[in-house]
């Protein structure tokens, strides 16, 4: 991407701030469900309500469905996206919101490792430094003085690894399709895939839970759109740092609504991970998926 104009960079930051606020809201909604809805069922309704929101736009612009990639490739990406979402939903349900969010930021680190292993990209000193810093930050959060290696932390790490795999898939697919096409097909295909995964755990949510799930669908779709647009206006080196606003916002939400406190190890570890991810964004030019 060419250099962003000052106005473009300003708009990109504004959209990224909006996306960070919505992403933090998404995490708080999952915790507010309080385990009443299975993570796979949450994944289905998140995709379903998101697709419903997009259907009128698709009807007005049917050309957005034209893709140069086979349907199975979109389906593989949608499947990975669903599993990543469900891993994070479960982590947010069972673990401290701030810790899970901080661990989620390790995704660009795994992206650098994946690019080196799968695409043969040779890591430079900056990339190696980012991996070491990110690993150190994660260990600070889950080490002996931190929260420990709980199931929630393991799920957050799983979600981060899956998210990096999605980015690698997206890296090749974005050469043939515009972002809007990739977003639309991802949402449309996630609905039937998520339904298949959700059926064994199916229990119809109550009115309160259903309203939260509908709100989450709106929030999630708006967040995806805002972050995608932010990356279209400016390079990752400008947009990526803003995403770390999620950590204090999630911590604030966890404290205000659920009485969660944020440990010093989480703040320090999150800072290290954030710095490492910034290096990764500058080195790898990671894009939003």
Short mmCIF file of N, CA and C in Angstrom, two decimals, residues 29-211:
data_model
loop_
_atom_site.label_atom_id
_atom_site.label_comp_id
_atom_site.label_asym_id
_atom_site.label_seq_id
_atom_site.Cartn_x
_atom_site.Cartn_y
_atom_site.Cartn_z
N UNK A 29 -19.86 -8.63 25.95
CA UNK A 29 -21.14 -9.30 25.68
C UNK A 29 -21.01 -10.80 25.93
N UNK A 30 -19.91 -11.40 25.47
CA UNK A 30 -19.70 -12.83 25.68
C UNK A 30 -19.66 -13.14 27.17
N UNK A 31 -18.95 -12.31 27.96
CA UNK A 31 -18.90 -12.54 29.40
C UNK A 31 -20.28 -12.34 30.03
N UNK A 32 -21.06 -11.36 29.52
CA UNK A 32 -22.39 -11.09 30.06
C UNK A 32 -23.34 -12.27 29.84
N UNK A 33 -23.08 -13.07 28.81
CA UNK A 33 -23.90 -14.27 28.57
C UNK A 33 -23.71 -15.29 29.69
N UNK A 34 -22.59 -15.17 30.42
CA UNK A 34 -22.35 -15.92 31.65
C UNK A 34 -22.47 -17.43 31.47
N UNK A 35 -21.99 -17.93 30.33
CA UNK A 35 -21.99 -19.36 30.10
C UNK A 35 -23.35 -19.96 29.79
N UNK A 36 -24.37 -19.11 29.63
CA UNK A 36 -25.72 -19.62 29.38
C UNK A 36 -25.88 -20.15 27.95
N UNK A 37 -24.98 -19.76 27.06
CA UNK A 37 -25.03 -20.19 25.66
C UNK A 37 -23.69 -20.83 25.31
N UNK A 38 -23.73 -22.01 24.70
CA UNK A 38 -22.49 -22.70 24.33
C UNK A 38 -21.71 -21.88 23.30
N UNK A 39 -20.37 -21.86 23.38
CA UNK A 39 -19.58 -21.06 22.43
C UNK A 39 -19.89 -21.35 20.96
N UNK A 40 -20.17 -22.62 20.59
CA UNK A 40 -20.50 -22.92 19.20
C UNK A 40 -21.84 -22.31 18.80
N UNK A 41 -22.78 -22.26 19.75
CA UNK A 41 -24.08 -21.63 19.48
C UNK A 41 -23.91 -20.12 19.36
N UNK A 42 -23.03 -19.54 20.20
CA UNK A 42 -22.71 -18.11 20.07
C UNK A 42 -22.13 -17.85 18.68
N UNK A 43 -21.22 -18.73 18.23
CA UNK A 43 -20.62 -18.57 16.90
C UNK A 43 -21.65 -18.58 15.80
N UNK A 44 -22.66 -19.47 15.92
CA UNK A 44 -23.70 -19.52 14.90
C UNK A 44 -24.49 -18.22 14.86
N UNK A 45 -24.97 -17.77 16.01
CA UNK A 45 -25.81 -16.57 16.03
C UNK A 45 -25.01 -15.32 15.65
N UNK A 46 -23.73 -15.29 16.01
CA UNK A 46 -22.87 -14.16 15.61
C UNK A 46 -22.83 -14.09 14.08
N UNK A 47 -22.61 -15.24 13.43
CA UNK A 47 -22.54 -15.27 11.97
C UNK A 47 -23.92 -15.02 11.35
N UNK A 48 -24.96 -15.60 11.94
CA UNK A 48 -26.32 -15.48 11.40
C UNK A 48 -26.78 -14.03 11.38
N UNK A 49 -26.68 -13.36 12.53
CA UNK A 49 -27.13 -11.97 12.60
C UNK A 49 -26.25 -11.06 11.74
N UNK A 50 -24.95 -11.37 11.66
CA UNK A 50 -24.07 -10.60 10.79
C UNK A 50 -24.46 -10.74 9.33
N UNK A 51 -24.80 -11.98 8.91
CA UNK A 51 -25.21 -12.21 7.53
C UNK A 51 -26.53 -11.51 7.22
N UNK A 52 -27.45 -11.53 8.18
CA UNK A 52 -28.76 -10.86 7.99
C UNK A 52 -28.56 -9.37 7.73
N UNK A 53 -27.62 -8.77 8.47
CA UNK A 53 -27.35 -7.34 8.29
C UNK A 53 -26.82 -7.06 6.89
N UNK A 54 -26.00 -7.98 6.36
CA UNK A 54 -25.36 -7.76 5.06
C UNK A 54 -26.26 -8.10 3.87
N UNK A 55 -27.30 -8.90 4.08
CA UNK A 55 -28.11 -9.37 2.95
C UNK A 55 -28.70 -8.23 2.10
N UNK A 56 -29.25 -7.17 2.69
CA UNK A 56 -29.77 -6.08 1.84
C UNK A 56 -28.68 -5.45 0.97
N UNK A 57 -27.48 -5.29 1.54
CA UNK A 57 -26.36 -4.72 0.78
C UNK A 57 -25.95 -5.66 -0.35
N UNK A 58 -25.95 -6.97 -0.08
CA UNK A 58 -25.61 -7.96 -1.12
C UNK A 58 -26.65 -7.92 -2.24
N UNK A 59 -27.92 -7.76 -1.86
CA UNK A 59 -29.00 -7.70 -2.86
C UNK A 59 -28.83 -6.49 -3.78
N UNK A 60 -28.33 -5.39 -3.22
CA UNK A 60 -28.11 -4.18 -4.02
C UNK A 60 -26.84 -4.27 -4.85
N UNK A 61 -25.87 -5.07 -4.37
CA UNK A 61 -24.59 -5.21 -5.08
C UNK A 61 -24.24 -6.68 -5.26
N UNK A 62 -25.01 -7.41 -6.08
CA UNK A 62 -24.75 -8.85 -6.24
C UNK A 62 -23.37 -9.16 -6.83
N UNK A 63 -22.77 -8.18 -7.47
CA UNK A 63 -21.44 -8.40 -8.06
C UNK A 63 -20.39 -8.68 -7.00
N UNK A 64 -20.69 -8.35 -5.73
CA UNK A 64 -19.73 -8.58 -4.67
C UNK A 64 -19.49 -10.07 -4.45
N UNK A 65 -20.41 -10.91 -4.95
CA UNK A 65 -20.28 -12.36 -4.79
C UNK A 65 -19.34 -12.98 -5.82
N UNK A 66 -18.93 -12.22 -6.84
CA UNK A 66 -18.02 -12.76 -7.85
C UNK A 66 -16.63 -12.93 -7.25
N UNK A 67 -16.14 -14.16 -7.32
CA UNK A 67 -14.83 -14.46 -6.73
C UNK A 67 -13.97 -15.24 -7.70
N UNK A 68 -12.68 -15.02 -7.62
CA UNK A 68 -11.75 -15.75 -8.47
C UNK A 68 -11.27 -17.04 -7.79
N UNK A 69 -11.74 -17.27 -6.57
CA UNK A 69 -11.33 -18.46 -5.81
C UNK A 69 -12.47 -19.47 -5.71
N UNK A 70 -12.16 -20.76 -5.67
CA UNK A 70 -13.21 -21.78 -5.53
C UNK A 70 -13.91 -21.67 -4.18
N UNK A 71 -15.15 -22.13 -4.15
CA UNK A 71 -15.96 -22.04 -2.93
C UNK A 71 -15.30 -22.77 -1.76
N UNK A 72 -14.63 -23.89 -2.04
CA UNK A 72 -14.02 -24.66 -0.94
C UNK A 72 -12.93 -23.85 -0.24
N UNK A 73 -12.24 -22.97 -0.98
CA UNK A 73 -11.20 -22.16 -0.36
C UNK A 73 -11.81 -21.14 0.60
N UNK A 74 -12.93 -20.55 0.19
CA UNK A 74 -13.65 -19.64 1.09
C UNK A 74 -14.18 -20.42 2.30
N UNK A 75 -14.63 -21.66 2.07
CA UNK A 75 -15.18 -22.47 3.16
C UNK A 75 -14.11 -22.83 4.18
N UNK A 76 -12.90 -23.13 3.70
CA UNK A 76 -11.79 -23.45 4.62
C UNK A 76 -11.48 -22.24 5.50
N UNK A 77 -11.42 -21.08 4.88
CA UNK A 77 -11.15 -19.86 5.65
C UNK A 77 -12.27 -19.59 6.65
N UNK A 78 -13.53 -19.78 6.21
CA UNK A 78 -14.67 -19.57 7.11
C UNK A 78 -14.62 -20.55 8.29
N UNK A 79 -14.22 -21.80 8.03
CA UNK A 79 -14.11 -22.79 9.09
C UNK A 79 -13.06 -22.40 10.12
N UNK A 80 -11.89 -21.96 9.64
CA UNK A 80 -10.84 -21.50 10.55
C UNK A 80 -11.31 -20.28 11.35
N UNK A 81 -12.01 -19.37 10.67
CA UNK A 81 -12.50 -18.16 11.34
C UNK A 81 -13.49 -18.53 12.44
N UNK A 82 -14.37 -19.48 12.16
CA UNK A 82 -15.34 -19.92 13.16
C UNK A 82 -14.63 -20.52 14.37
N UNK A 83 -13.67 -21.41 14.14
CA UNK A 83 -12.96 -22.04 15.24
C UNK A 83 -12.19 -21.02 16.07
N UNK A 84 -11.60 -20.02 15.41
CA UNK A 84 -10.90 -18.96 16.14
C UNK A 84 -11.88 -18.17 17.01
N UNK A 85 -13.04 -17.82 16.44
CA UNK A 85 -14.05 -17.08 17.20
C UNK A 85 -14.51 -17.88 18.42
N UNK A 86 -14.82 -19.16 18.21
CA UNK A 86 -15.32 -20.01 19.29
C UNK A 86 -14.27 -20.14 20.39
N UNK A 87 -12.99 -20.29 20.00
CA UNK A 87 -11.92 -20.37 20.99
C UNK A 87 -11.87 -19.11 21.84
N UNK A 88 -11.98 -17.95 21.20
CA UNK A 88 -11.98 -16.70 21.95
C UNK A 88 -13.24 -16.54 22.79
N UNK A 89 -14.40 -16.94 22.25
CA UNK A 89 -15.65 -16.85 23.02
C UNK A 89 -15.55 -17.67 24.30
N UNK A 90 -15.04 -18.89 24.17
CA UNK A 90 -14.89 -19.75 25.35
C UNK A 90 -13.89 -19.15 26.34
N UNK A 91 -12.80 -18.60 25.81
CA UNK A 91 -11.78 -17.99 26.67
C UNK A 91 -12.35 -16.79 27.42
N UNK A 92 -13.13 -15.95 26.73
CA UNK A 92 -13.73 -14.79 27.38
C UNK A 92 -14.77 -15.21 28.42
N UNK A 93 -15.41 -16.36 28.20
CA UNK A 93 -16.41 -16.84 29.14
C UNK A 93 -15.77 -17.35 30.43
N UNK A 94 -14.58 -17.95 30.31
CA UNK A 94 -14.00 -18.68 31.44
C UNK A 94 -12.78 -18.03 32.06
N UNK A 95 -12.20 -17.02 31.41
CA UNK A 95 -10.96 -16.44 31.93
C UNK A 95 -11.07 -14.94 32.12
N UNK A 96 -10.09 -14.33 32.80
CA UNK A 96 -10.07 -12.87 32.96
C UNK A 96 -10.02 -12.18 31.60
N UNK A 97 -10.89 -11.22 31.40
CA UNK A 97 -11.02 -10.57 30.08
C UNK A 97 -9.70 -9.93 29.63
N UNK A 98 -9.02 -9.23 30.55
CA UNK A 98 -7.79 -8.53 30.17
C UNK A 98 -6.70 -9.53 29.78
N UNK A 99 -6.57 -10.64 30.53
CA UNK A 99 -5.53 -11.63 30.23
C UNK A 99 -5.78 -12.26 28.86
N UNK A 100 -7.03 -12.63 28.59
CA UNK A 100 -7.37 -13.26 27.31
C UNK A 100 -7.11 -12.30 26.16
N UNK A 101 -7.48 -11.03 26.34
CA UNK A 101 -7.26 -10.03 25.29
C UNK A 101 -5.77 -9.84 25.02
N UNK A 102 -4.98 -9.78 26.08
CA UNK A 102 -3.52 -9.61 25.92
C UNK A 102 -2.93 -10.79 25.15
N UNK A 103 -3.34 -12.01 25.50
CA UNK A 103 -2.83 -13.20 24.81
C UNK A 103 -3.27 -13.19 23.35
N UNK A 104 -4.47 -12.68 23.07
CA UNK A 104 -4.97 -12.62 21.69
C UNK A 104 -4.06 -11.81 20.78
N UNK A 105 -3.35 -10.84 21.38
CA UNK A 105 -2.46 -9.99 20.58
C UNK A 105 -1.19 -10.70 20.14
N UNK A 106 -1.01 -11.98 20.54
CA UNK A 106 0.15 -12.74 20.06
C UNK A 106 -0.05 -13.21 18.62
N UNK A 107 -1.23 -13.00 18.06
CA UNK A 107 -1.52 -13.49 16.70
C UNK A 107 -0.50 -13.02 15.66
N UNK A 108 -0.11 -11.73 15.63
CA UNK A 108 0.91 -11.32 14.63
C UNK A 108 2.24 -12.04 14.81
N UNK A 109 2.54 -12.45 16.06
CA UNK A 109 3.79 -13.18 16.29
C UNK A 109 3.71 -14.55 15.61
N UNK A 110 2.57 -15.23 15.80
CA UNK A 110 2.38 -16.53 15.15
C UNK A 110 2.33 -16.37 13.63
N UNK A 111 1.84 -15.21 13.16
CA UNK A 111 1.80 -14.95 11.73
C UNK A 111 3.21 -14.90 11.15
N UNK A 112 4.13 -14.24 11.86
CA UNK A 112 5.52 -14.19 11.42
C UNK A 112 6.13 -15.60 11.36
N UNK A 113 5.87 -16.41 12.39
CA UNK A 113 6.38 -17.77 12.41
C UNK A 113 5.78 -18.60 11.28
N UNK A 114 4.46 -18.42 11.05
CA UNK A 114 3.78 -19.16 9.98
C UNK A 114 4.30 -18.78 8.61
N UNK A 115 4.55 -17.49 8.41
CA UNK A 115 5.07 -17.03 7.12
C UNK A 115 6.46 -17.61 6.87
N UNK A 116 7.25 -17.73 7.94
CA UNK A 116 8.59 -18.30 7.79
C UNK A 116 8.53 -19.79 7.47
N UNK A 117 7.61 -20.50 8.14
CA UNK A 117 7.52 -21.96 7.96
C UNK A 117 6.77 -22.35 6.69
N UNK A 118 5.63 -21.68 6.43
CA UNK A 118 4.77 -22.09 5.32
C UNK A 118 5.14 -21.42 4.00
N UNK A 119 5.60 -20.17 4.07
CA UNK A 119 5.87 -19.41 2.84
C UNK A 119 7.36 -19.26 2.57
N UNK A 120 8.17 -19.76 3.46
CA UNK A 120 9.62 -19.69 3.25
C UNK A 120 10.20 -18.30 3.41
N UNK A 121 9.46 -17.39 4.07
CA UNK A 121 9.98 -16.04 4.29
C UNK A 121 11.07 -16.09 5.35
N UNK A 122 12.20 -15.47 5.07
CA UNK A 122 13.33 -15.52 6.00
C UNK A 122 13.18 -14.43 7.06
N UNK A 123 13.06 -14.80 8.33
CA UNK A 123 12.91 -13.78 9.37
C UNK A 123 14.19 -13.00 9.60
N UNK A 124 14.04 -11.67 9.67
CA UNK A 124 15.18 -10.82 9.97
C UNK A 124 15.32 -10.62 11.46
N UNK A 125 16.32 -9.84 11.88
CA UNK A 125 16.52 -9.59 13.32
C UNK A 125 15.29 -9.00 14.00
N UNK A 126 14.57 -8.09 13.30
CA UNK A 126 13.38 -7.47 13.90
C UNK A 126 12.29 -8.51 14.15
N UNK A 127 12.10 -9.41 13.18
CA UNK A 127 11.08 -10.45 13.34
C UNK A 127 11.43 -11.39 14.49
N UNK A 128 12.70 -11.78 14.57
CA UNK A 128 13.15 -12.67 15.65
C UNK A 128 12.96 -11.98 17.01
N UNK A 129 13.29 -10.69 17.04
CA UNK A 129 13.10 -9.92 18.27
C UNK A 129 11.64 -9.84 18.66
N UNK A 130 10.74 -9.70 17.66
CA UNK A 130 9.30 -9.64 17.94
C UNK A 130 8.80 -10.94 18.54
N UNK A 131 9.27 -12.05 18.00
CA UNK A 131 8.87 -13.36 18.52
C UNK A 131 9.33 -13.53 19.97
N UNK A 132 10.57 -13.16 20.24
CA UNK A 132 11.12 -13.30 21.60
C UNK A 132 10.36 -12.41 22.58
N UNK A 133 10.11 -11.16 22.18
CA UNK A 133 9.36 -10.23 23.04
C UNK A 133 7.94 -10.73 23.31
N UNK A 134 7.27 -11.17 22.23
CA UNK A 134 5.91 -11.66 22.37
C UNK A 134 5.83 -12.88 23.28
N UNK A 135 6.78 -13.79 23.11
CA UNK A 135 6.83 -14.98 23.96
C UNK A 135 7.08 -14.59 25.42
N UNK A 136 7.99 -13.63 25.62
CA UNK A 136 8.28 -13.16 26.97
C UNK A 136 7.06 -12.53 27.62
N UNK A 137 6.31 -11.73 26.85
CA UNK A 137 5.10 -11.11 27.37
C UNK A 137 4.05 -12.14 27.76
N UNK A 138 3.88 -13.15 26.91
CA UNK A 138 2.91 -14.21 27.20
C UNK A 138 3.31 -14.97 28.46
N UNK A 139 4.60 -15.26 28.61
CA UNK A 139 5.07 -15.99 29.79
C UNK A 139 4.88 -15.16 31.07
N UNK A 140 5.00 -13.84 30.92
CA UNK A 140 4.81 -12.96 32.08
C UNK A 140 3.36 -13.03 32.57
N UNK A 141 2.42 -13.15 31.61
CA UNK A 141 1.00 -13.21 31.98
C UNK A 141 0.63 -14.56 32.58
N UNK A 142 1.17 -15.63 32.00
CA UNK A 142 0.74 -16.96 32.43
C UNK A 142 1.77 -17.65 33.34
N UNK A 143 2.87 -16.94 33.67
CA UNK A 143 3.92 -17.53 34.49
C UNK A 143 3.52 -17.69 35.94
N UNK A 144 4.47 -18.08 36.80
CA UNK A 144 4.17 -18.36 38.21
C UNK A 144 3.51 -17.20 38.95
N UNK A 145 3.91 -15.96 38.62
CA UNK A 145 3.31 -14.80 39.31
C UNK A 145 2.08 -14.27 38.60
N UNK A 146 1.75 -14.85 37.43
CA UNK A 146 0.58 -14.41 36.69
C UNK A 146 -0.63 -15.28 36.97
N UNK A 147 -1.52 -15.41 35.99
CA UNK A 147 -2.77 -16.14 36.21
C UNK A 147 -2.61 -17.64 36.05
N UNK A 148 -1.48 -18.09 35.50
CA UNK A 148 -1.29 -19.52 35.31
C UNK A 148 -1.79 -19.98 33.95
N UNK A 149 -1.35 -21.19 33.59
CA UNK A 149 -1.72 -21.73 32.27
C UNK A 149 -3.08 -22.42 32.38
N UNK A 150 -4.13 -21.63 32.39
CA UNK A 150 -5.49 -22.15 32.53
C UNK A 150 -6.05 -22.55 31.17
N UNK A 151 -7.23 -23.18 31.21
CA UNK A 151 -7.91 -23.56 29.96
C UNK A 151 -8.22 -22.32 29.13
N UNK A 152 -8.62 -21.23 29.79
CA UNK A 152 -8.95 -19.99 29.07
C UNK A 152 -7.73 -19.45 28.32
N UNK A 153 -6.56 -19.49 28.97
CA UNK A 153 -5.33 -19.02 28.32
C UNK A 153 -4.98 -19.93 27.15
N UNK A 154 -5.13 -21.24 27.33
CA UNK A 154 -4.86 -22.18 26.24
C UNK A 154 -5.78 -21.92 25.05
N UNK A 155 -7.05 -21.64 25.32
CA UNK A 155 -8.01 -21.34 24.25
C UNK A 155 -7.66 -20.03 23.55
N UNK A 156 -7.23 -19.04 24.33
CA UNK A 156 -6.82 -17.75 23.74
C UNK A 156 -5.62 -17.94 22.82
N UNK A 157 -4.66 -18.75 23.25
CA UNK A 157 -3.50 -19.05 22.40
C UNK A 157 -3.92 -19.79 21.14
N UNK A 158 -4.87 -20.73 21.30
CA UNK A 158 -5.39 -21.47 20.14
C UNK A 158 -6.05 -20.52 19.16
N UNK A 159 -6.86 -19.60 19.69
CA UNK A 159 -7.51 -18.61 18.83
C UNK A 159 -6.50 -17.74 18.11
N UNK A 160 -5.42 -17.36 18.80
CA UNK A 160 -4.38 -16.53 18.17
C UNK A 160 -3.67 -17.28 17.05
N UNK A 161 -3.39 -18.57 17.27
CA UNK A 161 -2.74 -19.39 16.23
C UNK A 161 -3.67 -19.52 15.02
N UNK A 162 -4.96 -19.79 15.27
CA UNK A 162 -5.92 -19.93 14.17
C UNK A 162 -6.07 -18.61 13.41
N UNK A 163 -6.06 -17.50 14.16
CA UNK A 163 -6.17 -16.19 13.51
C UNK A 163 -4.98 -15.93 12.59
N UNK A 164 -3.81 -16.37 13.01
CA UNK A 164 -2.63 -16.18 12.15
C UNK A 164 -2.73 -17.06 10.90
N UNK A 165 -3.31 -18.27 11.05
CA UNK A 165 -3.52 -19.14 9.88
C UNK A 165 -4.49 -18.49 8.90
N UNK A 166 -5.52 -17.84 9.44
CA UNK A 166 -6.49 -17.13 8.58
C UNK A 166 -5.80 -16.03 7.80
N UNK A 167 -4.89 -15.31 8.47
CA UNK A 167 -4.17 -14.23 7.81
C UNK A 167 -3.30 -14.75 6.68
N UNK A 168 -2.70 -15.92 6.88
CA UNK A 168 -1.87 -16.52 5.82
C UNK A 168 -2.73 -16.90 4.62
N UNK A 169 -3.92 -17.47 4.89
CA UNK A 169 -4.85 -17.81 3.80
C UNK A 169 -5.29 -16.53 3.08
N UNK A 170 -5.61 -15.51 3.89
CA UNK A 170 -6.08 -14.24 3.33
C UNK A 170 -5.01 -13.58 2.48
N UNK A 171 -3.75 -13.78 2.85
CA UNK A 171 -2.64 -13.15 2.13
C UNK A 171 -2.65 -13.56 0.67
N UNK A 172 -2.96 -14.84 0.40
CA UNK A 172 -3.00 -15.29 -0.99
C UNK A 172 -4.33 -14.95 -1.65
N UNK A 173 -5.44 -15.03 -0.89
CA UNK A 173 -6.76 -14.79 -1.47
C UNK A 173 -6.98 -13.32 -1.81
N UNK A 174 -6.35 -12.41 -1.05
CA UNK A 174 -6.58 -10.98 -1.29
C UNK A 174 -5.96 -10.51 -2.61
N UNK A 175 -5.10 -11.34 -3.21
CA UNK A 175 -4.53 -10.96 -4.50
C UNK A 175 -5.54 -11.10 -5.63
N UNK A 176 -6.58 -11.94 -5.42
CA UNK A 176 -7.55 -12.16 -6.48
C UNK A 176 -8.90 -11.53 -6.25
N UNK A 177 -9.27 -11.30 -4.98
CA UNK A 177 -10.60 -10.76 -4.65
C UNK A 177 -10.49 -9.48 -3.85
N UNK A 178 -11.45 -8.55 -4.03
CA UNK A 178 -11.49 -7.37 -3.16
C UNK A 178 -11.90 -7.77 -1.74
N UNK A 179 -11.59 -6.90 -0.79
CA UNK A 179 -11.88 -7.18 0.62
C UNK A 179 -13.36 -7.43 0.85
N UNK A 180 -14.22 -6.65 0.19
CA UNK A 180 -15.67 -6.80 0.39
C UNK A 180 -16.14 -8.20 0.02
N UNK A 181 -15.61 -8.77 -1.06
CA UNK A 181 -15.98 -10.12 -1.49
C UNK A 181 -15.55 -11.15 -0.46
N UNK A 182 -14.34 -10.98 0.07
CA UNK A 182 -13.82 -11.91 1.06
C UNK A 182 -14.64 -11.85 2.35
N UNK A 183 -15.04 -10.65 2.77
CA UNK A 183 -15.84 -10.49 3.99
C UNK A 183 -17.21 -11.13 3.81
N UNK A 184 -17.85 -10.86 2.67
CA UNK A 184 -19.21 -11.38 2.43
C UNK A 184 -19.22 -12.90 2.39
N UNK A 185 -18.31 -13.50 1.62
CA UNK A 185 -18.29 -14.96 1.52
C UNK A 185 -17.95 -15.58 2.87
N UNK A 186 -17.08 -14.93 3.64
CA UNK A 186 -16.73 -15.45 4.96
C UNK A 186 -17.97 -15.54 5.85
N UNK A 187 -18.75 -14.46 5.88
CA UNK A 187 -19.95 -14.46 6.72
C UNK A 187 -21.00 -15.45 6.23
N UNK A 188 -21.26 -15.46 4.91
CA UNK A 188 -22.31 -16.33 4.37
C UNK A 188 -21.99 -17.80 4.60
N UNK A 189 -20.74 -18.19 4.44
CA UNK A 189 -20.37 -19.60 4.60
C UNK A 189 -20.21 -20.00 6.06
N UNK A 190 -19.93 -19.04 6.91
CA UNK A 190 -19.80 -19.36 8.33
C UNK A 190 -21.13 -19.81 8.92
N UNK A 191 -22.24 -19.28 8.42
CA UNK A 191 -23.56 -19.61 8.97
C UNK A 191 -23.84 -21.12 8.91
N UNK A 192 -23.82 -21.77 7.72
CA UNK A 192 -24.09 -23.21 7.69
C UNK A 192 -23.02 -24.05 8.41
N UNK A 193 -21.76 -23.63 8.31
CA UNK A 193 -20.69 -24.37 9.01
C UNK A 193 -20.89 -24.29 10.52
N UNK A 194 -21.20 -23.09 11.00
CA UNK A 194 -21.42 -22.90 12.44
C UNK A 194 -22.64 -23.69 12.92
N UNK A 195 -23.68 -23.77 12.09
CA UNK A 195 -24.88 -24.52 12.46
C UNK A 195 -24.54 -26.00 12.66
N UNK A 196 -23.73 -26.56 11.77
CA UNK A 196 -23.33 -27.96 11.89
C UNK A 196 -22.59 -28.21 13.20
N UNK A 197 -21.68 -27.30 13.55
CA UNK A 197 -20.92 -27.44 14.80
C UNK A 197 -21.81 -27.22 16.03
N UNK A 198 -22.83 -26.34 15.89
CA UNK A 198 -23.65 -25.97 17.04
C UNK A 198 -24.73 -27.00 17.36
N UNK A 199 -25.19 -27.76 16.36
CA UNK A 199 -26.31 -28.68 16.56
C UNK A 199 -26.14 -29.64 17.74
N UNK A 200 -24.95 -30.26 17.92
CA UNK A 200 -24.81 -31.18 19.07
C UNK A 200 -24.96 -30.49 20.43
N UNK A 201 -24.77 -29.17 20.48
CA UNK A 201 -24.84 -28.44 21.75
C UNK A 201 -26.06 -27.52 21.79
N UNK A 202 -26.99 -27.72 20.86
CA UNK A 202 -28.06 -26.74 20.66
C UNK A 202 -29.02 -26.67 21.84
N UNK A 203 -29.29 -25.46 22.28
CA UNK A 203 -30.36 -25.14 23.23
C UNK A 203 -30.78 -23.72 22.89
N UNK A 204 -32.05 -23.53 22.60
CA UNK A 204 -32.52 -22.21 22.17
C UNK A 204 -32.31 -21.18 23.28
N UNK A 205 -31.56 -20.12 23.00
CA UNK A 205 -31.34 -19.09 24.03
C UNK A 205 -32.65 -18.41 24.43
N UNK A 206 -32.68 -17.91 25.66
CA UNK A 206 -33.82 -17.14 26.13
C UNK A 206 -33.85 -15.76 25.50
N UNK A 207 -34.88 -15.00 25.83
CA UNK A 207 -35.08 -13.68 25.22
C UNK A 207 -33.89 -12.75 25.53
N UNK A 208 -33.42 -12.77 26.79
CA UNK A 208 -32.31 -11.90 27.16
C UNK A 208 -31.05 -12.28 26.38
N UNK A 209 -30.75 -13.59 26.36
CA UNK A 209 -29.55 -14.06 25.66
C UNK A 209 -29.64 -13.78 24.16
N UNK A 210 -30.84 -13.97 23.60
CA UNK A 210 -31.03 -13.75 22.16
C UNK A 210 -30.81 -12.29 21.79
N UNK A 211 -31.25 -11.39 22.67
CA UNK A 211 -31.05 -9.96 22.39
C UNK A 211 -29.56 -9.61 22.45
#
